[in-house]
GROMACS .gro file of N, CA and C in nm:
model
  438
    1MET      N    1  -0.165   3.072  -2.541
    1MET     CA    2  -0.023   3.104  -2.548
    1MET      C    3  -0.004   3.235  -2.622
    2ASN      N    4   0.090   3.314  -2.574
    2ASN     CA    5   0.107   3.448  -2.632
    2ASN      C    6   0.208   3.452  -2.746
    3GLY      N    7   0.261   3.336  -2.788
    3GLY     CA    8   0.352   3.334  -2.902
    3GLY      C    9   0.496   3.365  -2.871
    4THR      N   10   0.534   3.369  -2.744
    4THR     CA   11   0.673   3.394  -2.709
    4THR      C   12   0.726   3.282  -2.620
    5LEU      N   13   0.857   3.275  -2.609
    5LEU     CA   14   0.920   3.173  -2.525
    5LEU      C   15   1.044   3.231  -2.461
    6ASN      N   16   1.058   3.211  -2.331
    6ASN     CA   17   1.175   3.254  -2.256
    6ASN      C   18   1.224   3.132  -2.180
    7LYS      N   19   1.314   3.055  -2.240
    7LYS     CA   20   1.363   2.932  -2.178
    7LYS      C   21   1.513   2.921  -2.201
    8VAL      N   22   1.584   2.886  -2.095
    8VAL     CA   23   1.729   2.872  -2.099
    8VAL      C   24   1.763   2.733  -2.048
    9MET      N   25   1.857   2.665  -2.114
    9MET     CA   26   1.911   2.537  -2.067
    9MET      C   27   2.062   2.548  -2.067
   10LEU      N   28   2.124   2.520  -1.951
   10LEU     CA   29   2.269   2.533  -1.937
   10LEU      C   30   2.327   2.412  -1.866
   11ILE      N   31   2.446   2.373  -1.906
   11ILE     CA   32   2.527   2.278  -1.831
   11ILE      C   33   2.659   2.347  -1.806
   12GLY      N   34   2.698   2.356  -1.679
   12GLY     CA   35   2.822   2.425  -1.647
   12GLY      C   36   2.869   2.393  -1.508
   13HIS      N   37   2.970   2.467  -1.466
   13HIS     CA   38   3.032   2.446  -1.335
   13HIS      C   39   3.012   2.569  -1.248
   14LEU      N   40   2.984   2.546  -1.120
   14LEU     CA   41   2.968   2.656  -1.025
   14LEU      C   42   3.099   2.732  -1.013
   15GLY      N   43   3.091   2.864  -1.020
   15GLY     CA   44   3.208   2.948  -1.005
   15GLY      C   45   3.228   2.996  -0.862
   16GLU      N   46   3.134   2.964  -0.775
   16GLU     CA   47   3.140   3.009  -0.637
   16GLU      C   48   3.042   2.926  -0.554
   17GLU      N   49   3.049   2.941  -0.423
   17GLU     CA   50   2.953   2.876  -0.334
   17GLU      C   51   2.818   2.946  -0.348
   18VAL      N   52   2.711   2.875  -0.316
   18VAL     CA   53   2.577   2.932  -0.320
   18VAL      C   54   2.564   3.033  -0.206
   19LYS      N   55   2.520   3.154  -0.239
   19LYS     CA   56   2.500   3.259  -0.139
   19LYS      C   57   2.351   3.268  -0.109
   20MET      N   58   2.316   3.250   0.017
   20MET     CA   59   2.175   3.247   0.057
   20MET      C   60   2.130   3.381   0.112
   21HIS      N   61   2.004   3.415   0.087
   21HIS     CA   62   1.938   3.533   0.141
   21HIS      C   63   1.803   3.487   0.197
   22TYR      N   64   1.777   3.520   0.323
   22TYR     CA   65   1.653   3.478   0.389
   22TYR      C   66   1.563   3.599   0.412
   23PHE      N   67   1.432   3.576   0.403
   23PHE     CA   68   1.334   3.683   0.415
   23PHE      C   69   1.233   3.649   0.524
   24ASP      N   70   1.164   3.752   0.572
   24ASP     CA   71   1.056   3.730   0.667
   24ASP      C   72   0.953   3.637   0.603
   25GLY      N   73   0.895   3.550   0.682
   25GLY     CA   74   0.796   3.457   0.630
   25GLY      C   75   0.855   3.324   0.588
   26GLY      N   76   0.987   3.310   0.599
   26GLY     CA   77   1.049   3.181   0.571
   26GLY      C   78   1.097   3.159   0.429
   27ASN      N   79   1.073   3.253   0.339
   27ASN     CA   80   1.122   3.237   0.202
   27ASN      C   81   1.271   3.265   0.195
   28CYS      N   82   1.336   3.205   0.096
   28CYS     CA   83   1.478   3.232   0.076
   28CYS      C   84   1.511   3.218  -0.072
   29ILE      N   85   1.623   3.278  -0.109
   29ILE     CA   86   1.677   3.259  -0.244
   29ILE      C   87   1.826   3.229  -0.232
   30GLY      N   88   1.875   3.156  -0.329
   30GLY     CA   89   2.018   3.130  -0.339
   30GLY      C   90   2.068   3.185  -0.470
   31ARG      N   91   2.188   3.238  -0.468
   31ARG     CA   92   2.250   3.296  -0.588
   31ARG      C   93   2.387   3.233  -0.608
   32PHE      N   94   2.421   3.206  -0.732
   32PHE     CA   95   2.556   3.161  -0.764
   32PHE      C   96   2.582   3.183  -0.912
   33GLN      N   97   2.710   3.184  -0.947
   33GLN     CA   98   2.748   3.198  -1.087
   33GLN      C   99   2.778   3.062  -1.146
   34LEU      N  100   2.740   3.044  -1.271
   34LEU     CA  101   2.765   2.921  -1.345
   34LEU      C  102   2.851   2.956  -1.467
   35ALA      N  103   2.956   2.878  -1.488
   35ALA     CA  104   3.045   2.901  -1.603
   35ALA      C  105   3.015   2.797  -1.711
   36THR      N  106   2.997   2.844  -1.833
   36THR     CA  107   2.987   2.756  -1.949
   36THR      C  108   3.103   2.791  -2.042
   37ASN      N  109   3.155   2.689  -2.109
   37ASN     CA  110   3.271   2.709  -2.197
   37ASN      C  111   3.237   2.676  -2.341
   38GLU      N  112   3.297   2.751  -2.430
   38GLU     CA  113   3.291   2.724  -2.573
   38GLU      C  114   3.435   2.706  -2.620
   39VAL      N  115   3.462   2.597  -2.688
   39VAL     CA  116   3.596   2.570  -2.738
   39VAL      C  117   3.592   2.571  -2.891
   40TYR      N  118   3.688   2.642  -2.949
   40TYR     CA  119   3.697   2.647  -3.096
   40TYR      C  120   3.843   2.660  -3.137
   41ILE      N  121   3.868   2.638  -3.264
   41ILE     CA  122   4.003   2.648  -3.319
   41ILE      C  123   4.014   2.778  -3.399
   42ASN      N  124   4.115   2.859  -3.367
   42ASN     CA  125   4.143   2.980  -3.443
   42ASN      C  126   4.198   2.935  -3.578
   43LYS      N  127   4.126   2.967  -3.686
   43LYS     CA  128   4.164   2.918  -3.819
   43LYS      C  129   4.294   2.977  -3.870
   44THR      N  130   4.333   3.092  -3.818
   44THR     CA  131   4.458   3.154  -3.860
   44THR      C  132   4.578   3.090  -3.793
   45THR      N  133   4.567   3.064  -3.661
   45THR     CA  134   4.682   3.014  -3.586
   45THR      C  135   4.671   2.865  -3.550
   46ASN      N  136   4.554   2.803  -3.579
   46ASN     CA  137   4.525   2.666  -3.538
   46ASN      C  138   4.533   2.647  -3.387
   47GLU      N  139   4.523   2.756  -3.314
   47GLU     CA  140   4.526   2.750  -3.167
   47GLU      C  141   4.388   2.717  -3.114
   48LYS      N  142   4.384   2.630  -3.013
   48LYS     CA  143   4.259   2.595  -2.947
   48LYS      C  144   4.224   2.708  -2.848
   49ILE      N  145   4.107   2.766  -2.864
   49ILE     CA  146   4.062   2.878  -2.781
   49ILE      C  147   3.943   2.834  -2.697
   50THR      N  148   3.949   2.866  -2.567
   50THR     CA  149   3.836   2.840  -2.478
   50THR      C  150   3.781   2.974  -2.431
   51SER      N  151   3.653   2.992  -2.453
   51SER     CA  152   3.585   3.114  -2.412
   51SER      C  153   3.484   3.077  -2.303
   52THR      N  154   3.490   3.147  -2.190
   52THR     CA  155   3.400   3.120  -2.078
   52THR      C  156   3.295   3.229  -2.067
   53GLU      N  157   3.172   3.187  -2.053
   53GLU     CA  158   3.059   3.279  -2.030
   53GLU      C  159   3.009   3.256  -1.888
   54TRP      N  160   2.986   3.364  -1.814
   54TRP     CA  161   2.938   3.354  -1.676
   54TRP      C  162   2.791   3.391  -1.670
   55HIS      N  163   2.713   3.308  -1.599
   55HIS     CA  164   2.569   3.328  -1.586
   55HIS      C  165   2.534   3.344  -1.438
   56ASN      N  166   2.452   3.443  -1.406
   56ASN     CA  167   2.405   3.464  -1.269
   56ASN      C  168   2.277   3.385  -1.249
   57LEU      N  169   2.279   3.287  -1.158
   57LEU     CA  170   2.164   3.201  -1.135
   57LEU      C  171   2.097   3.233  -1.002
   58VAL      N  172   1.963   3.220  -1.001
   58VAL     CA  173   1.884   3.241  -0.881
   58VAL      C  174   1.792   3.120  -0.864
   59VAL      N  175   1.797   3.059  -0.744
   59VAL     CA  176   1.707   2.950  -0.707
   59VAL      C  177   1.630   2.992  -0.582
   60ARG      N  178   1.513   2.935  -0.563
   60ARG     CA  179   1.426   2.979  -0.455
   60ARG      C  180   1.390   2.866  -0.359
   61ASN      N  181   1.371   2.902  -0.233
   61ASN     CA  182   1.318   2.819  -0.127
   61ASN      C  183   1.384   2.683  -0.117
   62LYS      N  184   1.309   2.574  -0.126
   62LYS     CA  185   1.365   2.439  -0.106
   62LYS      C  186   1.477   2.412  -0.207
   63ALA      N  187   1.459   2.456  -0.330
   63ALA     CA  188   1.563   2.437  -0.431
   63ALA      C  189   1.692   2.507  -0.390
   64ALA      N  190   1.680   2.628  -0.336
   64ALA     CA  191   1.798   2.702  -0.289
   64ALA      C  192   1.866   2.628  -0.175
   65GLU      N  193   1.787   2.577  -0.082
   65GLU     CA  194   1.842   2.504   0.032
   65GLU      C  195   1.915   2.377  -0.013
   66LEU      N  196   1.860   2.307  -0.111
   66LEU     CA  197   1.927   2.187  -0.163
   66LEU      C  198   2.058   2.222  -0.232
   67CYS      N  199   2.057   2.330  -0.310
   67CYS     CA  200   2.179   2.372  -0.378
   67CYS      C  201   2.286   2.412  -0.277
   68GLU      N  202   2.246   2.487  -0.174
   68GLU     CA  203   2.343   2.527  -0.072
   68GLU      C  204   2.401   2.405  -0.001
   69LYS      N  205   2.317   2.308   0.028
   69LYS     CA  206   2.360   2.190   0.104
   69LYS      C  207   2.455   2.100   0.024
   70TYR      N  208   2.428   2.082  -0.105
   70TYR     CA  209   2.500   1.981  -0.181
   70TYR      C  210   2.601   2.034  -0.283
   71LEU      N  211   2.592   2.160  -0.321
   71LEU     CA  212   2.680   2.211  -0.427
   71LEU      C  213   2.797   2.290  -0.370
   72SER      N  214   2.910   2.280  -0.438
   72SER     CA  215   3.030   2.356  -0.405
   72SER      C  216   3.090   2.411  -0.534
   73LYS      N  217   3.177   2.507  -0.518
   73LYS     CA  218   3.249   2.564  -0.633
   73LYS      C  219   3.311   2.452  -0.714
   74GLY      N  220   3.290   2.455  -0.846
   74GLY     CA  221   3.346   2.355  -0.936
   74GLY      C  222   3.250   2.243  -0.973
   75ASP      N  223   3.142   2.225  -0.898
   75ASP     CA  224   3.047   2.118  -0.928
   75ASP      C  225   2.976   2.145  -1.060
   76LYS      N  226   2.938   2.035  -1.127
   76LYS     CA  227   2.871   2.043  -1.256
   76LYS      C  228   2.720   2.025  -1.235
   77ILE      N  229   2.642   2.112  -1.302
   77ILE     CA  230   2.497   2.110  -1.286
   77ILE      C  231   2.430   2.144  -1.419
   78TYR      N  232   2.313   2.084  -1.440
   78TYR     CA  233   2.227   2.119  -1.554
   78TYR      C  234   2.112   2.201  -1.497
   79VAL      N  235   2.082   2.315  -1.559
   79VAL     CA  236   1.971   2.398  -1.514
   79VAL      C  237   1.882   2.436  -1.631
   80GLU      N  238   1.755   2.454  -1.600
   80GLU     CA  239   1.658   2.513  -1.692
   80GLU      C  240   1.596   2.631  -1.620
   81GLY      N  241   1.564   2.733  -1.695
   81GLY     CA  242   1.501   2.849  -1.635
   81GLY      C  243   1.464   2.951  -1.739
   82ARG      N  244   1.451   3.074  -1.692
   82ARG     CA  245   1.418   3.183  -1.783
   82ARG      C  246   1.505   3.303  -1.752
   83ILE      N  247   1.529   3.385  -1.853
   83ILE     CA  248   1.610   3.505  -1.838
   83ILE      C  249   1.524   3.615  -1.777
   84LYS      N  250   1.581   3.681  -1.678
   84LYS     CA  251   1.511   3.791  -1.612
   84LYS      C  252   1.610   3.905  -1.591
   85SER      N  253   1.576   4.023  -1.638
   85SER     CA  254   1.659   4.142  -1.617
   85SER      C  255   1.590   4.229  -1.513
   86ARG      N  256   1.670   4.293  -1.430
   86ARG     CA  257   1.613   4.383  -1.330
   86ARG      C  258   1.709   4.498  -1.305
   87GLN      N  259   1.657   4.602  -1.242
   87GLN     CA  260   1.739   4.718  -1.206
   87GLN      C  261   1.702   4.762  -1.065
   88TRP      N  262   1.794   4.833  -0.999
   88TRP     CA  263   1.772   4.883  -0.865
   88TRP      C  264   1.861   5.004  -0.841
   89GLN      N  265   1.831   5.078  -0.737
   89GLN     CA  266   1.910   5.193  -0.699
   89GLN      C  267   2.015   5.149  -0.598
   90ALA      N  268   2.141   5.177  -0.625
   90ALA     CA  269   2.250   5.147  -0.533
   90ALA      C  270   2.252   5.253  -0.423
   91GLU      N  271   2.327   5.227  -0.318
   91GLU     CA  272   2.337   5.321  -0.206
   91GLU      C  273   2.390   5.457  -0.250
   92ASP      N  274   2.475   5.458  -0.353
   92ASP     CA  275   2.530   5.585  -0.401
   92ASP      C  276   2.435   5.658  -0.496
   93GLY      N  277   2.315   5.601  -0.516
   93GLY     CA  278   2.215   5.665  -0.601
   93GLY      C  279   2.221   5.624  -0.747
   94SER      N  280   2.324   5.550  -0.786
   94SER     CA  281   2.334   5.506  -0.925
   94SER      C  282   2.238   5.391  -0.952
   95THR      N  283   2.198   5.378  -1.077
   95THR     CA  284   2.111   5.270  -1.118
   95THR      C  285   2.196   5.151  -1.161
   96LYS      N  286   2.167   5.036  -1.103
   96LYS     CA  287   2.239   4.912  -1.135
   96LYS      C  288   2.147   4.820  -1.213
   97TYR      N  289   2.206   4.740  -1.301
   97TYR     CA  290   2.132   4.646  -1.383
   97TYR      C  291   2.195   4.509  -1.372
   98THR      N  292   2.114   4.406  -1.384
   98THR     CA  293   2.166   4.269  -1.391
   98THR      C  294   2.073   4.183  -1.473
   99THR      N  295   2.128   4.080  -1.530
   99THR     CA  296   2.050   3.978  -1.600
   99THR      C  297   2.077   3.846  -1.531
  100GLU      N  298   1.971   3.775  -1.496
  100GLU     CA  299   1.982   3.652  -1.420
  100GLU      C  300   1.906   3.540  -1.488
  101ILE      N  301   1.940   3.419  -1.451
  101ILE     CA  302   1.862   3.303  -1.491
  101ILE      C  303   1.782   3.261  -1.369
  102GLN      N  304   1.650   3.271  -1.379
  102GLN     CA  305   1.560   3.226  -1.272
  102GLN      C  306   1.542   3.076  -1.294
  103VAL      N  307   1.604   2.995  -1.210
  103VAL     CA  308   1.607   2.850  -1.228
  103VAL      C  309   1.472   2.790  -1.192
  104THR      N  310   1.419   2.707  -1.282
  104THR     CA  311   1.292   2.636  -1.258
  104THR      C  312   1.314   2.487  -1.241
  105GLU      N  313   1.419   2.432  -1.299
  105GLU     CA  314   1.452   2.290  -1.285
  105GLU      C  315   1.602   2.275  -1.286
  106PHE      N  316   1.652   2.172  -1.216
  106PHE     CA  317   1.795   2.147  -1.220
  106PHE      C  318   1.825   2.001  -1.191
  107THR      N  319   1.942   1.960  -1.235
  107THR     CA  320   1.993   1.825  -1.211
  107THR      C  321   2.138   1.836  -1.171
  108PHE      N  322   2.175   1.778  -1.056
  108PHE     CA  323   2.316   1.773  -1.017
  108PHE      C  324   2.384   1.668  -1.103
  109LEU      N  325   2.492   1.704  -1.170
  109LEU     CA  326   2.565   1.610  -1.254
  109LEU      C  327   2.687   1.554  -1.182
  110SER      N  328   2.754   1.636  -1.102
  110SER     CA  329   2.863   1.589  -1.018
  110SER      C  330   2.879   1.687  -0.904
  111THR      N  331   2.907   1.634  -0.785
  111THR     CA  332   2.928   1.720  -0.670
  111THR      C  333   3.052   1.675  -0.595
  112LYS      N  334   3.132   1.771  -0.550
  112LYS     CA  335   3.251   1.740  -0.471
  112LYS      C  336   3.212   1.679  -0.338
  113LYS      N  337   3.103   1.730  -0.277
  113LYS     CA  338   3.062   1.679  -0.147
  113LYS      C  339   3.028   1.531  -0.157
  114GLU      N  340   2.968   1.491  -0.270
  114GLU     CA  341   2.934   1.350  -0.289
  114GLU      C  342   3.060   1.266  -0.299
  115SER      N  343   3.159   1.309  -0.376
  115SER     CA  344   3.280   1.230  -0.393
  115SER      C  345   3.368   1.234  -0.268
  116GLU      N  346   3.371   1.349  -0.196
  116GLU     CA  347   3.450   1.358  -0.074
  116GLU      C  348   3.396   1.265   0.034
  117ASN      N  349   3.264   1.257   0.043
  117ASN     CA  350   3.203   1.172   0.144
  117ASN      C  351   3.188   1.028   0.095
  118ASN      N  352   3.219   1.007  -0.034
  118ASN     CA  353   3.210   0.875  -0.096
  118ASN      C  354   3.072   0.814  -0.077
  119LYS      N  355   2.970   0.898  -0.089
  119LYS     CA  356   2.833   0.848  -0.078
  119LYS      C  357   2.742   0.930  -0.166
  120GLN      N  358   2.627   0.872  -0.196
  120GLN     CA  359   2.529   0.940  -0.281
  120GLN      C  360   2.452   1.043  -0.201
  121ILE      N  361   2.403   1.145  -0.269
  121ILE     CA  362   2.313   1.241  -0.208
  121ILE      C  363   2.184   1.165  -0.176
  122PRO      N  364   2.124   1.187  -0.060
  122PRO     CA  365   2.004   1.112  -0.021
  122PRO      C  366   1.897   1.115  -0.130
  123ASN      N  367   1.841   1.000  -0.158
  123ASN     CA  368   1.743   0.983  -0.265
  123ASN      C  369   1.614   1.058  -0.239
  124LEU      N  370   1.576   1.077  -0.115
  124LEU     CA  371   1.449   1.142  -0.085
  124LEU      C  372   1.451   1.289  -0.123
  125GLU      N  373   1.565   1.353  -0.110
  125GLU     CA  374   1.571   1.495  -0.142
  125GLU      C  375   1.607   1.517  -0.289
  126LEU      N  376   1.723   1.471  -0.326
  126LEU     CA  377   1.771   1.491  -0.462
  126LEU      C  378   1.890   1.400  -0.481
  127SER      N  379   1.887   1.315  -0.580
  127SER     CA  380   1.999   1.226  -0.601
  127SER      C  381   2.072   1.263  -0.729
  128LYS      N  382   2.192   1.210  -0.745
  128LYS     CA  383   2.274   1.238  -0.863
  128LYS      C  384   2.194   1.206  -0.989
  129ASN      N  385   2.200   1.296  -1.085
  129ASN     CA  386   2.131   1.281  -1.212
  129ASN      C  387   1.980   1.268  -1.196
  130THR      N  388   1.925   1.322  -1.089
  130THR     CA  389   1.781   1.326  -1.070
  130THR      C  390   1.735   1.470  -1.086
  131ASN      N  391   1.628   1.488  -1.161
  131ASN     CA  392   1.577   1.621  -1.189
  131ASN      C  393   1.497   1.673  -1.071
  132PHE      N  394   1.508   1.801  -1.043
  132PHE     CA  395   1.431   1.866  -0.938
  132PHE      C  396   1.360   1.985  -0.998
  133VAL      N  397   1.232   1.995  -0.976
  133VAL     CA  398   1.155   2.109  -1.026
  133VAL      C  399   1.142   2.208  -0.911
  134ALA      N  400   1.194   2.327  -0.933
  134ALA     CA  401   1.191   2.430  -0.829
  134ALA      C  402   1.049   2.478  -0.808
  135GLU      N  403   1.017   2.509  -0.684
  135GLU     CA  404   0.883   2.554  -0.649
  135GLU      C  405   0.872   2.705  -0.664
  136LYS      N  406   0.750   2.755  -0.669
  136LYS     CA  407   0.727   2.899  -0.670
  136LYS      C  408   0.764   2.955  -0.533
  137SER      N  409   0.811   3.075  -0.529
  137SER     CA  410   0.864   3.132  -0.406
  137SER      C  411   0.758   3.190  -0.314
  138GLY      N  412   0.645   3.228  -0.367
  138GLY     CA  413   0.549   3.300  -0.285
  138GLY      C  414   0.572   3.450  -0.292
  139LEU      N  415   0.689   3.494  -0.339
  139LEU     CA  416   0.717   3.636  -0.357
  139LEU      C  417   0.673   3.676  -0.497
  140PRO      N  418   0.613   3.791  -0.511
  140PRO     CA  419   0.580   3.838  -0.647
  140PRO      C  420   0.708   3.846  -0.730
  141GLU      N  421   0.701   3.803  -0.855
  141GLU     CA  422   0.819   3.796  -0.940
  141GLU      C  423   0.893   3.928  -0.954
  142ASN      N  424   0.820   4.036  -0.963
  142ASN     CA  425   0.882   4.166  -0.985
  142ASN      C  426   0.901   4.244  -0.857
  143ASP      N  427   0.887   4.179  -0.742
  143ASP     CA  428   0.893   4.249  -0.615
  143ASP      C  429   0.995   4.185  -0.522
  144LEU      N  430   1.117   4.164  -0.571
  144LEU     CA  431   1.220   4.107  -0.487
  144LEU      C  432   1.268   4.213  -0.389
  145PRO      N  433   1.284   4.178  -0.261
  145PRO     CA  434   1.313   4.278  -0.158
  145PRO      C  435   1.459   4.318  -0.148
  146PHE      N  436   1.528   4.338  -0.259
  146PHE     CA  437   1.666   4.384  -0.256
  146PHE      C  438   1.701   4.450  -0.386
   0.00000   0.00000   0.00000
């Protein structure tokens, strides 16, 4: 072990639908934003303040397909992963930066699709409150094609 740790654990709500990107060779990634809230009392005004933090999440292959199939905006999910920052050149030549959570494990806590259909997510793929360990993508970590 090299003496460092890069691990993130979040529970939050999807801020958007999962956006899928497919690549040659059958690999895919899904992207979505997750909102986490912090609630505190302003000691001066005794006002209850809610602060929302937005996290950019990336899931790969089968995990991405499961998230796209079962998750909708507003659903609650627990994720584990690691922080990854990257940069790229935009079409206008400017350098863009982003920080993402590369999801390695997740658990669906509540889904609208489940409650709308009044049925459980199939047990063979992923069921409510069941942990899923995301697989490796097959793509080199630092060589994403976008």
